[in-house]
Amino acid sequence: MINEFKDFIAKGNVMDMAVGIIIGAAFTAIVTSLVGDLINPIIGLVSGGVDFTNNYAVLSGDVPEGASLEAAREAGASIFAYGAFIMAIINFLIIAFVVFMLVRYVNKVKAAAEGPQEAAPEEDAGPTELDLLKEIRDALAK
């Protein structure tokens, strides 16, 4: 059983997956910072500082008028935080677009590094049907 476990761990795909998870975690921090620190402020500037995060509806409980989402949660009220959900969707779309652009760029770099695909030499598949018919005709003519 120990040997089977060693074989499992030593397989390339398990190691590749582990490296992918580690790099993915580090990449998540970079993309989150890119979105939160660079892209969202630009969107806020263009949209006039619109931030939906503190938009919510009180379902039950008492919340002071104009209280932030965090204050409403601390008050113990049951709230419907639709603004935080909208911001999560916007952040997801931005992150997905950034990741798409990065993957697209990496694929272009890979394609350029590989160079043009050389055509595989055609294998001699033998004579065609037309060639065989010509040979039969010539043989009959003799």
Coordinates of C-alpha atoms in Angstrom, one line a residue:
M1 CA 0.0 0.0 0.0
I2 CA 2.9 2.4 0.8
N3 CA 4.5 1.6 -2.5
E4 CA 1.2 2.3 -4.4
F5 CA 1.0 5.6 -2.6
K6 CA 4.6 6.5 -3.6
D7 CA 3.8 5.6 -7.2
F8 CA 0.7 7.8 -7.1
I9 CA 2.6 10.8 -5.7
A10 CA 5.5 10.3 -8.1
K11 CA 3.2 10.4 -11.2
G12 CA 3.7 13.6 -13.3
N13 CA 0.1 14.7 -13.3
V14 CA -0.1 14.8 -9.5
M15 CA 3.0 17.0 -9.3
D16 CA 1.7 19.2 -12.2
M17 CA -1.6 19.6 -10.3
A18 CA 0.2 20.6 -7.1
V19 CA 2.3 23.1 -8.9
G20 CA -0.8 24.5 -10.6
I21 CA -2.6 24.9 -7.3
I22 CA 0.3 26.7 -5.8
I23 CA 0.8 29.0 -8.7
G24 CA -3.0 29.5 -8.9
A25 CA -3.1 30.7 -5.3
A26 CA -0.3 33.2 -5.9
F27 CA -1.9 34.3 -9.1
T28 CA -5.3 34.8 -7.3
A29 CA -3.6 37.4 -5.0
I30 CA -2.2 39.2 -8.0
V31 CA -5.5 39.3 -9.9
T32 CA -7.4 40.3 -6.8
S33 CA -5.0 43.2 -6.2
L34 CA -5.2 44.2 -9.9
V35 CA -9.0 44.3 -9.8
G36 CA -9.3 45.9 -6.3
D37 CA -6.5 48.3 -6.5
L38 CA -6.3 49.3 -10.1
I39 CA -9.4 48.4 -12.2
N40 CA -12.2 49.1 -9.6
P41 CA -11.0 52.6 -8.8
I42 CA -11.0 53.4 -12.5
I43 CA -14.5 52.0 -12.9
G44 CA -15.6 54.0 -9.9
L45 CA -14.1 57.2 -11.4
V46 CA -15.9 56.6 -14.7
S47 CA -19.2 55.6 -13.1
G48 CA -19.2 58.5 -10.6
G49 CA -18.1 56.5 -7.6
V50 CA -20.9 54.0 -7.8
D51 CA -20.4 51.2 -5.2
F52 CA -23.2 48.8 -4.6
T53 CA -21.6 47.1 -1.6
N54 CA -23.6 48.9 1.0
N55 CA -27.0 48.4 -0.7
Y56 CA -29.2 46.0 1.2
A57 CA -32.8 45.5 2.3
V58 CA -33.7 44.8 5.9
L59 CA -35.9 41.6 6.2
S60 CA -36.3 41.7 9.9
G61 CA -34.8 43.5 12.9
D62 CA -33.9 47.1 13.6
V63 CA -31.2 48.9 11.7
P64 CA -30.5 52.7 12.1
E65 CA -31.3 54.7 8.9
G66 CA -28.3 54.9 6.6
A67 CA -26.2 52.3 8.4
S68 CA -23.6 50.5 6.5
L69 CA -23.9 46.8 5.6
E70 CA -21.3 45.9 8.2
A71 CA -23.2 47.9 10.9
A72 CA -26.5 46.2 9.9
R73 CA -24.9 42.8 10.2
E74 CA -23.4 43.7 13.6
A75 CA -26.9 44.8 14.7
G76 CA -28.1 41.2 14.2
A77 CA -30.7 42.2 11.6
S78 CA -31.7 39.8 8.9
I79 CA -30.7 41.5 5.7
F80 CA -30.8 40.9 2.0
A81 CA -27.4 42.1 0.8
Y82 CA -28.1 42.5 -2.9
G83 CA -25.4 45.1 -3.4
A84 CA -22.6 42.9 -2.2
F85 CA -23.8 40.2 -4.6
I86 CA -23.9 42.7 -7.5
M87 CA -20.3 43.8 -6.7
A88 CA -19.2 40.1 -6.5
I89 CA -20.7 39.5 -10.0
I90 CA -18.9 42.6 -11.3
N91 CA -15.6 41.6 -9.7
F92 CA -16.0 38.1 -11.1
L93 CA -16.6 39.4 -14.6
I94 CA -13.6 41.6 -14.4
I95 CA -11.4 38.8 -13.0
A96 CA -12.6 36.4 -15.7
F97 CA -11.9 39.0 -18.4
V98 CA -8.3 39.6 -17.1
V99 CA -7.6 35.9 -16.9
F100 CA -9.0 35.4 -20.4
M101 CA -6.7 38.2 -21.7
L102 CA -3.7 36.6 -19.9
V103 CA -4.4 33.1 -21.3
R104 CA -5.0 34.5 -24.7
Y105 CA -1.6 36.3 -24.6
V106 CA 0.2 33.2 -23.3
N107 CA -1.3 31.1 -26.1
K108 CA -0.1 33.6 -28.7
V109 CA 3.4 33.5 -27.2
K110 CA 3.4 29.7 -27.2
A111 CA 2.2 29.7 -30.9
A112 CA 4.9 32.2 -31.8
A113 CA 7.6 30.1 -30.0
E114 CA 6.5 26.9 -31.8
G115 CA 6.8 28.5 -35.2
P116 CA 4.9 27.6 -38.2
Q117 CA 3.7 24.0 -38.4
E118 CA 5.6 22.0 -41.0
A119 CA 3.4 19.9 -43.2
A120 CA 3.8 16.2 -42.5
P121 CA 5.2 14.4 -45.6
E122 CA 2.5 12.5 -47.3
E123 CA 2.9 8.8 -47.1
D124 CA 2.8 6.9 -50.3
A125 CA -0.6 5.4 -50.1
G126 CA 0.0 3.4 -53.3
P127 CA -1.6 3.8 -56.7
T128 CA -4.9 5.5 -57.1
E129 CA -8.0 3.9 -58.6
L130 CA -7.3 5.7 -61.9
D131 CA -3.7 4.5 -62.0
L132 CA -4.9 0.9 -61.6
L133 CA -7.5 1.2 -64.3
K134 CA -4.9 2.6 -66.7
E135 CA -2.6 -0.4 -65.9
I136 CA -5.5 -2.8 -66.6
R137 CA -6.3 -1.0 -69.9
D138 CA -2.6 -1.2 -70.9
A139 CA -2.4 -4.9 -70.0
L140 CA -5.5 -5.7 -72.0
A141 CA -4.2 -3.8 -75.0
K142 CA -1.1 -6.0 -75.2

